[in-house]
Coordinates of C-alpha atoms and ligand atoms in Angstrom, one line a residue:
M3 CA 0.0 0.0 -0.1
K4 CA 1.6 3.3 -1.1
V5 CA 0.5 6.3 1.0
L6 CA 1.4 10.0 0.1
I7 CA 1.9 12.2 3.2
S8 CA 1.8 16.1 2.3
G9 CA 3.8 17.8 5.1
A10 CA 6.9 16.6 7.0
S11 CA 7.0 18.6 10.3
V12 CA 5.4 16.5 13.2
A13 CA 2.3 14.6 12.2
G14 CA 3.8 13.7 8.7
P15 CA 7.1 11.8 10.1
V16 CA 5.3 10.1 12.9
L17 CA 2.6 8.8 10.6
A18 CA 5.4 7.7 8.0
H19 CA 7.4 5.8 10.9
W20 CA 4.3 3.8 12.0
L21 CA 2.9 3.2 8.5
H22 CA 6.3 1.7 7.6
R23 CA 6.4 -0.5 10.6
Y24 CA 2.9 -1.8 9.7
G25 CA 4.2 -2.5 6.2
F26 CA 3.0 0.3 4.1
E27 CA 5.2 2.4 1.9
P28 CA 5.1 6.0 2.8
T29 CA 6.0 9.0 0.7
L30 CA 6.3 12.4 2.2
V31 CA 6.2 15.7 0.1
E32 CA 7.4 18.8 1.9
R33 CA 7.1 22.1 0.4
T34 CA 10.3 23.5 2.2
P35 CA 13.5 22.8 0.2
A36 CA 15.7 20.2 1.8
G37 CA 18.2 22.5 3.1
R38 CA 15.8 24.7 5.0
H39 CA 13.6 21.8 6.5
G40 CA 13.6 21.9 10.4
L41 CA 15.1 25.3 10.7
G42 CA 13.6 27.9 13.0
G43 CA 10.3 27.1 14.8
H44 CA 9.0 27.8 18.2
A45 CA 9.0 26.0 21.7
V46 CA 6.4 23.4 21.7
D47 CA 5.1 20.7 24.2
L48 CA 5.0 17.0 24.2
F49 CA 2.8 15.8 26.9
S50 CA 2.8 12.1 28.3
S51 CA 1.0 10.1 25.7
A52 CA 2.9 12.1 22.9
A53 CA 6.1 11.6 24.6
D54 CA 5.3 7.8 25.1
I55 CA 4.7 7.5 21.3
T56 CA 8.2 9.1 20.4
R57 CA 9.8 6.6 23.2
R58 CA 8.1 3.8 21.2
M59 CA 9.7 5.2 18.0
G60 CA 13.2 5.2 19.6
C61 CA 13.4 8.9 19.5
W62 CA 13.1 9.7 23.1
D63 CA 16.7 10.1 23.9
A64 CA 17.4 12.4 21.0
I65 CA 14.3 14.5 21.9
E66 CA 15.5 14.8 25.6
A67 CA 18.9 15.9 24.3
A68 CA 17.3 18.6 22.3
R69 CA 14.9 19.8 24.8
T70 CA 15.0 23.6 25.4
Q71 CA 16.6 23.8 28.9
L72 CA 14.8 26.8 30.0
D73 CA 15.0 26.7 33.8
A74 CA 13.6 30.0 35.0
M75 CA 11.4 32.9 33.7
T76 CA 11.0 36.5 35.0
I77 CA 7.6 38.0 34.5
E78 CA 7.5 41.8 34.4
R79 CA 4.6 44.2 34.0
F80 CA 4.3 48.0 34.1
G81 CA 4.5 49.6 37.5
R82 CA 5.0 46.2 39.5
R83 CA 7.8 44.2 40.8
P84 CA 9.3 41.4 38.7
V85 CA 7.9 37.8 39.7
E86 CA 10.4 35.0 39.4
V87 CA 9.0 31.4 38.1
D88 CA 11.0 28.2 38.6
L89 CA 10.3 26.6 35.2
S90 CA 12.2 23.4 35.9
R91 CA 10.0 22.7 39.0
M92 CA 6.8 23.6 37.0
Y93 CA 7.5 21.1 34.1
A94 CA 8.5 18.6 36.5
G95 CA 5.2 19.2 38.5
I96 CA 3.2 19.0 35.1
S97 CA 4.3 15.3 34.4
S98 CA 7.5 13.3 34.6
R99 CA 7.1 12.6 30.8
H100 CA 6.7 16.2 29.6
V101 CA 9.2 17.8 27.3
E102 CA 9.6 21.3 25.8
I103 CA 11.5 21.4 22.4
L104 CA 11.8 23.8 19.4
R105 CA 9.5 22.7 16.8
G106 CA 12.7 22.5 14.2
E107 CA 14.5 20.2 16.6
L108 CA 11.5 18.0 16.8
T109 CA 11.1 18.0 13.1
R110 CA 14.9 17.2 12.6
T111 CA 14.7 14.3 15.0
L112 CA 11.7 12.7 13.4
Y113 CA 13.2 13.2 10.1
G114 CA 16.3 11.3 11.3
A115 CA 14.2 8.5 12.5
T116 CA 12.4 8.2 9.2
R117 CA 14.8 9.0 6.5
D118 CA 15.8 5.6 5.7
T119 CA 12.3 4.0 5.8
A120 CA 10.3 6.7 4.0
E121 CA 10.6 8.4 0.7
Y122 CA 11.2 12.1 1.3
V123 CA 10.5 14.5 -1.7
F124 CA 11.4 18.2 -0.7
G125 CA 10.8 21.5 -2.3
D126 CA 7.5 20.3 -3.9
S127 CA 3.6 20.4 -3.3
I128 CA 0.5 18.7 -4.6
A129 CA -1.0 20.6 -7.3
S130 CA -4.0 18.4 -7.9
L131 CA -5.8 15.2 -6.5
H132 CA -8.2 12.7 -8.4
D133 CA -9.7 9.9 -6.2
D134 CA -11.3 7.3 -8.5
G135 CA -12.3 5.0 -5.7
A136 CA -9.7 2.5 -6.0
G137 CA -6.7 5.1 -5.6
V138 CA -5.6 8.6 -5.9
D139 CA -3.9 10.3 -9.0
V140 CA -1.7 13.0 -7.8
V141 CA 0.0 15.8 -10.0
F142 CA 2.8 17.8 -8.1
D143 CA 3.8 21.4 -8.7
S144 CA 6.8 20.1 -10.4
G145 CA 4.7 18.4 -13.0
T146 CA 5.5 14.8 -11.7
E147 CA 2.3 12.5 -11.8
R148 CA 2.1 9.5 -9.6
R149 CA -0.8 7.2 -8.2
F150 CA -1.1 6.3 -4.6
D151 CA -3.6 4.1 -2.5
L152 CA -4.1 6.9 0.0
V153 CA -3.4 10.7 0.4
I154 CA -2.9 12.1 3.9
G155 CA -2.7 15.8 4.5
A156 CA -0.4 16.6 7.2
D157 CA 0.5 20.1 6.0
G158 CA -0.4 22.3 8.8
M159 CA -3.2 25.1 9.3
H160 CA -3.1 26.5 5.7
S161 CA -3.3 22.8 4.4
T162 CA -3.2 22.6 0.6
V163 CA -4.8 18.8 0.7
R164 CA -7.7 20.4 2.8
R165 CA -8.3 23.2 0.3
L166 CA -8.2 20.9 -2.6
V167 CA -10.5 18.4 -1.2
F168 CA -12.7 20.3 1.4
G169 CA -12.6 23.7 -0.3
P170 CA -11.3 27.2 0.9
E171 CA -10.0 27.8 4.4
Q172 CA -12.0 30.9 5.2
P173 CA -15.2 29.4 6.2
L174 CA -13.4 26.9 8.4
H175 CA -11.2 29.3 10.2
R176 CA -12.4 30.4 13.5
P177 CA -10.3 33.2 14.8
L178 CA -9.9 33.4 18.7
G179 CA -9.1 37.1 18.6
G180 CA -5.5 36.8 18.9
Y181 CA -2.3 37.0 16.9
L182 CA 1.2 35.8 17.4
A183 CA 4.7 36.4 16.0
V184 CA 8.0 34.9 16.5
F185 CA 11.6 35.3 15.3
S186 CA 15.1 34.8 15.9
M187 CA 17.7 37.5 17.1
P188 CA 21.1 37.8 18.6
D189 CA 21.2 37.3 22.5
V190 CA 21.8 41.0 23.2
F191 CA 20.2 40.5 26.7
G192 CA 22.7 37.7 27.7
L193 CA 19.6 35.4 28.7
G194 CA 21.2 31.9 28.2
N195 CA 18.5 29.6 29.4
H196 CA 16.5 32.3 31.0
T197 CA 13.1 33.4 29.8
L198 CA 12.0 37.1 30.1
S199 CA 8.3 38.0 29.7
H200 CA 6.3 41.2 29.9
F201 CA 2.5 41.2 30.4
S202 CA 0.1 44.1 29.8
V203 CA -3.6 44.1 29.1
G204 CA -4.0 42.6 25.7
K205 CA -0.4 41.9 25.1
L206 CA 2.5 39.6 26.0
V207 CA 6.0 39.6 24.8
G208 CA 8.5 36.8 25.6
I209 CA 12.2 36.4 25.0
Y210 CA 14.0 32.9 25.5
G211 CA 17.3 31.5 24.9
V212 CA 18.1 28.7 22.3
H213 CA 20.9 26.9 23.4
Q214 CA 21.6 25.2 20.1
T215 CA 22.3 28.5 18.4
G216 CA 23.2 30.8 21.2
Q217 CA 20.3 33.3 19.8
V218 CA 17.1 34.0 21.3
R219 CA 13.6 33.8 20.1
A220 CA 11.3 36.9 20.6
G221 CA 7.5 36.1 20.7
F222 CA 4.7 38.7 20.7
L223 CA 1.1 37.7 21.4
F224 CA -1.6 40.3 21.3
R225 CA -5.3 40.8 20.9
A226 CA -6.8 42.8 18.1
P227 CA -9.9 43.0 16.1
D228 CA -9.7 41.4 12.7
L229 CA -6.6 42.3 11.0
Q230 CA -6.4 41.8 7.2
Y231 CA -3.1 40.3 5.9
D232 CA -1.8 37.7 3.5
Y233 CA -0.4 34.6 5.4
R234 CA 2.4 34.5 2.8
D235 CA 3.5 38.1 2.8
K236 CA 6.2 38.2 5.5
D237 CA 6.8 42.0 4.7
Q238 CA 3.3 42.9 5.3
Q239 CA 3.2 40.9 8.6
K240 CA 6.2 42.5 9.9
A241 CA 4.8 46.0 9.3
L242 CA 1.7 45.0 11.1
L243 CA 3.7 43.9 14.2
A244 CA 5.7 47.0 14.2
K245 CA 2.6 49.1 14.0
E246 CA 1.0 47.1 16.9
F247 CA 3.9 47.5 19.1
R248 CA 5.3 50.9 18.0
D249 CA 4.5 52.6 21.3
Y250 CA 5.5 49.7 23.7
S251 CA 8.5 50.4 25.8
W252 CA 10.0 47.7 28.0
K253 CA 12.7 46.0 25.8
V254 CA 10.4 46.0 22.6
P255 CA 12.2 48.8 20.7
Q256 CA 15.3 46.6 21.0
L257 CA 13.4 43.6 19.7
L258 CA 12.0 45.6 16.9
E259 CA 15.4 46.7 15.8
H260 CA 15.9 43.0 14.6
L261 CA 12.7 42.4 12.9
E262 CA 13.7 43.5 9.4
Q263 CA 16.5 41.1 9.3
A264 CA 14.7 38.0 10.8
E265 CA 14.7 35.3 8.2
D266 CA 12.5 32.7 10.3
F267 CA 9.8 35.4 11.0
Y268 CA 6.5 33.7 11.8
F269 CA 3.1 35.6 12.1
D270 CA -0.4 34.1 12.1
S271 CA -3.7 34.6 13.7
I272 CA -4.5 32.4 16.8
A273 CA -7.3 30.6 15.2
Q274 CA -8.9 27.1 14.9
I275 CA -9.8 25.0 12.0
T276 CA -13.3 23.7 12.5
L277 CA -13.9 21.0 9.9
D278 CA -16.5 18.5 10.9
T279 CA -14.9 15.5 9.1
W280 CA -11.3 14.7 8.3
H281 CA -11.5 12.2 5.6
R282 CA -13.3 11.9 2.1
G283 CA -12.9 8.6 0.2
R284 CA -9.2 7.8 0.2
I285 CA -8.0 11.2 1.5
G286 CA -7.5 12.2 5.0
L287 CA -6.2 14.9 7.3
V288 CA -4.2 14.7 10.6
G289 CA -2.7 17.3 12.9
D290 CA -3.2 20.9 12.2
A291 CA -4.6 20.5 8.9
G292 CA -7.5 18.9 10.2
Y293 CA -8.3 20.3 13.5
C294 CA -5.6 23.0 14.5
P295 CA -6.9 24.0 18.0
G296 CA -5.0 27.4 17.8
P297 CA -1.2 27.7 17.6
A298 CA 0.5 28.0 21.0
V299 CA -2.7 27.6 23.0
G300 CA -4.3 24.2 22.3
G301 CA -1.6 21.5 22.6
G302 CA -1.4 21.0 18.9
T303 CA 2.0 19.4 18.8
S304 CA 1.0 16.5 21.3
L305 CA -2.4 16.2 19.5
A306 CA -0.5 15.8 16.1
V307 CA 1.7 13.1 17.4
M308 CA -1.1 11.1 19.0
A309 CA -3.5 11.6 16.1
A310 CA -0.7 10.3 13.5
Y311 CA 0.0 7.3 15.8
I312 CA -3.6 6.4 15.8
L313 CA -4.3 7.1 12.1
A314 CA -1.4 4.6 11.3
G315 CA -2.8 2.0 13.7
E316 CA -6.3 2.2 12.4
L317 CA -5.4 2.1 8.8
A318 CA -3.2 -1.0 9.5
A319 CA -6.1 -2.6 11.5
A320 CA -8.4 -1.8 8.5
R321 CA -5.9 -2.9 5.9
S322 CA -7.8 -3.6 2.8
D323 CA -10.4 -1.2 3.7
L324 CA -8.8 2.0 4.1
P325 CA -11.7 4.4 4.3
S326 CA -13.1 2.4 7.3
G327 CA -9.7 2.9 8.9
L328 CA -10.0 6.6 8.3
R329 CA -13.4 6.5 10.0
N330 CA -12.2 4.6 12.9
Y331 CA -9.3 6.9 13.5
E332 CA -11.7 10.0 13.3
R333 CA -14.0 8.3 16.1
I334 CA -11.1 7.6 18.5
I335 CA -9.4 11.0 18.0
R336 CA -12.7 13.2 18.0
P337 CA -13.2 13.6 21.7
V338 CA -9.5 14.7 22.3
V339 CA -9.7 17.3 19.4
E340 CA -13.2 18.5 20.9
Q341 CA -11.4 19.2 24.3
S342 CA -8.7 20.9 23.0
R343 CA -10.8 23.1 20.8
R344 CA -12.9 24.0 23.9
F345 CA -9.8 24.5 26.3
A346 CA -7.7 26.7 23.7
P347 CA -9.9 30.1 24.1
K348 CA -9.5 29.7 27.9
V349 CA -5.6 29.2 27.5
M350 CA -5.5 32.4 25.4
R351 CA -7.5 34.3 28.1
T352 CA -4.8 33.3 30.6
I353 CA -1.6 34.0 28.5
I354 CA -2.9 37.3 27.0
P355 CA -4.5 39.1 29.9
A356 CA -8.0 40.3 29.0
G357 CA -8.2 43.0 31.7
P358 CA -6.5 44.3 34.9
L359 CA -7.6 41.6 37.2
A360 CA -6.3 38.8 35.0
L361 CA -3.0 40.8 34.6
R362 CA -2.8 40.9 38.5
L363 CA -3.6 37.3 39.1
M364 CA -1.8 35.4 36.3
P365 CA 1.8 36.0 37.4
A366 CA 1.1 35.3 40.9
A367 CA -0.4 31.9 40.1
A368 CA 2.6 31.2 37.9
A369 CA 4.9 31.8 40.7
V370 CA 3.2 29.8 43.3
L371 CA 2.5 26.7 41.1
P372 CA 6.1 25.5 41.1
K373 CA 6.4 26.0 44.9
L374 CA 3.7 23.5 45.6
P375 CA 4.5 19.8 46.2
T376 CA 4.8 17.9 42.9
A377 CA 1.7 15.8 43.8
V378 CA -0.5 19.0 44.2
Q379 CA 0.9 20.4 40.9
R380 CA 0.1 17.2 39.1
F381 CA -3.6 17.3 40.6
I382 CA -4.0 20.9 39.4
W383 CA -2.7 20.0 35.9
S384 CA -4.8 17.0 35.7
Q385 CA -7.9 19.0 36.3
N386 CA -7.2 21.3 33.3
A387 CA -9.2 20.1 30.3
V388 CA -6.3 20.1 27.6
G389 CA -4.0 18.4 30.0
K390 CA -6.6 15.8 31.0
A391 CA -7.4 15.1 27.2
L392 CA -3.8 14.9 26.0
S393 CA -2.4 12.9 29.0
S394 CA -5.1 10.5 29.8
V395 CA -6.1 9.2 26.4
P396 CA -5.4 5.3 26.6
L397 CA -3.1 5.0 23.6
P398 CA -4.4 1.8 21.6
D399 CA -2.1 -1.0 21.3
Y400 CA -1.2 -2.0 17.7
S401 CA 1.9 -3.8 18.4
D402 CA 0.7 -7.1 16.8
L403 CA 0.3 -5.3 13.5
V404 CA 4.0 -4.5 13.1
Q405 CA 5.4 -6.4 10.3
P406 CA 8.5 -8.5 10.9
Q407 CA 10.5 -7.2 7.8
S408 CA 10.8 -3.8 9.4
G409 CA 13.6 -5.2 11.4
Q410 CA 12.6 -3.3 14.7
S411 CA 11.4 -4.7 18.1
V412 CA 8.0 -3.6 19.5
T413 CA 8.6 -1.7 22.7
Ligands
FAD514 C1 4.4 30.5 17.4 C2 3.7 29.1 17.6 C3 3.9 28.6 19.0 C4 3.3 27.3 19.2 N1 3.4 26.8 20.5 C5 3.1 25.6 20.8 C6 3.1 25.1 22.0 O1 3.7 25.8 23.1 N2 2.6 23.8 22.3 C7 2.2 23.1 21.4 O2 1.9 21.8 21.6 N3 2.1 23.6 20.2 C8 2.4 24.7 19.9 N4 2.3 25.1 18.5 C9 1.6 24.5 17.6 C10 2.2 23.4 17.0 O3 3.5 24.1 16.2 C11 1.5 22.8 15.8 O4 0.3 22.4 16.5 C12 2.2 21.4 15.3 O5 3.4 21.8 14.8 C13 1.2 20.8 14.4 O6 2.1 19.7 13.7 P1 1.7 19.4 12.2 O7 2.8 18.5 11.6 O8 0.3 19.0 12.1 O9 1.7 20.9 11.2 P2 2.9 21.8 11.1 O10 3.9 21.7 12.2 O11 2.3 23.0 10.8 O12 3.6 21.3 9.7 C14 3.0 21.3 8.5 C15 4.1 21.1 7.5 O13 3.6 20.9 6.3 C16 4.3 21.7 5.3 N5 3.7 22.2 4.1 C17 2.7 23.2 4.3 N6 2.0 23.3 3.0 C18 2.5 22.3 2.4 C19 2.4 21.9 0.9 N7 1.3 22.5 0.2 N8 3.1 20.9 0.3 C20 3.9 20.2 1.2 N9 4.3 20.5 2.5 C21 3.5 21.5 3.1 C22 5.1 22.8 6.2 O14 6.2 23.3 5.5 C23 5.3 22.0 7.4 O15 6.6 21.1 7.4 C24 2.9 26.5 18.2 C25 2.6 27.0 17.0 C26 3.1 28.2 16.5 C27 3.0 28.8 15.4

């Protein structure tokens, strides 16, 4: 069975790994050219179930080695004393199996784990798809034509596969009222493994060190009424960000000095993708492409890892009836997606303070949490809906479907 996966960031390589182990032949097409794949990216979280999956893939040691190593955060606000937060204790309190890692590092690790068992095509994209019921004919931007048994879109929030099969993005795009921007710059503040953050009503600015490069990432989150921009036009987005923060003091003027030169600049609205079904015939969606819960607020990375693992397992279990494998995958993953969707707006309200009360309370809570006994921290975490959803899903066991010729033992 030949499966084409569009997108090779998080969901794509995890899906490819497991499909190969179940005897499928995965091909990944990634729009980014080979030399730029896995560069840049922001800090993301792998919570326990997703961490377990990467352990079963044999990637855990590499992921642990690449983790961010951010150990402390200073929270600042106008007219108030700074609050120090012990991040190492906070992460330990969330779960013993949680890791924060830059998305680019995660992508590179997953690529390393799959490059010998999956075909990778870089610098190309699907131009058209035709599903005739027995297979899918694909034409690529490069002009290449190929046929696959199944096509999966793992190509993120602005998925091409979704647009080709389910129509334009706009009606499926539910904005949560916030925006975020991230870019790299030199460590002019000597941060090392420290995080600096500044909160005000409707705005959050964070700066954190990246030990792999010695640089820092500057992140901006803000609330704004509907902004009009083209998600591919970086210059337009940089101008929007500069305008939004032009009167902000703190360290923002120094950060904005590096905006123009930033090559890995990312800007997008914090929005959800609200498609009701994630498959049609022999074409399916996984990760942000199908159900982005909102960048930075919905645990999208863990969701992408778990969903890709379950999709591969259900396809293998369905074997000759791939559409029924897609249906079963959707049934299993739907409750997790729905929890994540419900929870994301609450996270956004917490991290971008909506008013003076939230601005006063949030830093105090962040400072107190790591000081509580680990068991209490884990209890508090277990009560939060996204944590509950992403950490408590019993992972189905597909180990009896692993094909012996993959040459790997099941762990
Ligand atoms: C600033 C920011 C902060 C975030 N913080 C967190 C966090 O703290 N915790 C967390 O869990 N999640 C976080 N996320 C979300 C997280 O990055 C995503 O949920 C996760 O990466 C989803 O993985 P994915 O593989 O589904 O899609 P993506 O990671 O978006 O990958 C899509 C891939 O498809 C490729 N692609 C796109 N179009 C095409 C095409 N036409 N053809 C071929 N390839 C294509 C892209 O180049 C990319 O490699 C954050 C996101 C952002 C933007």
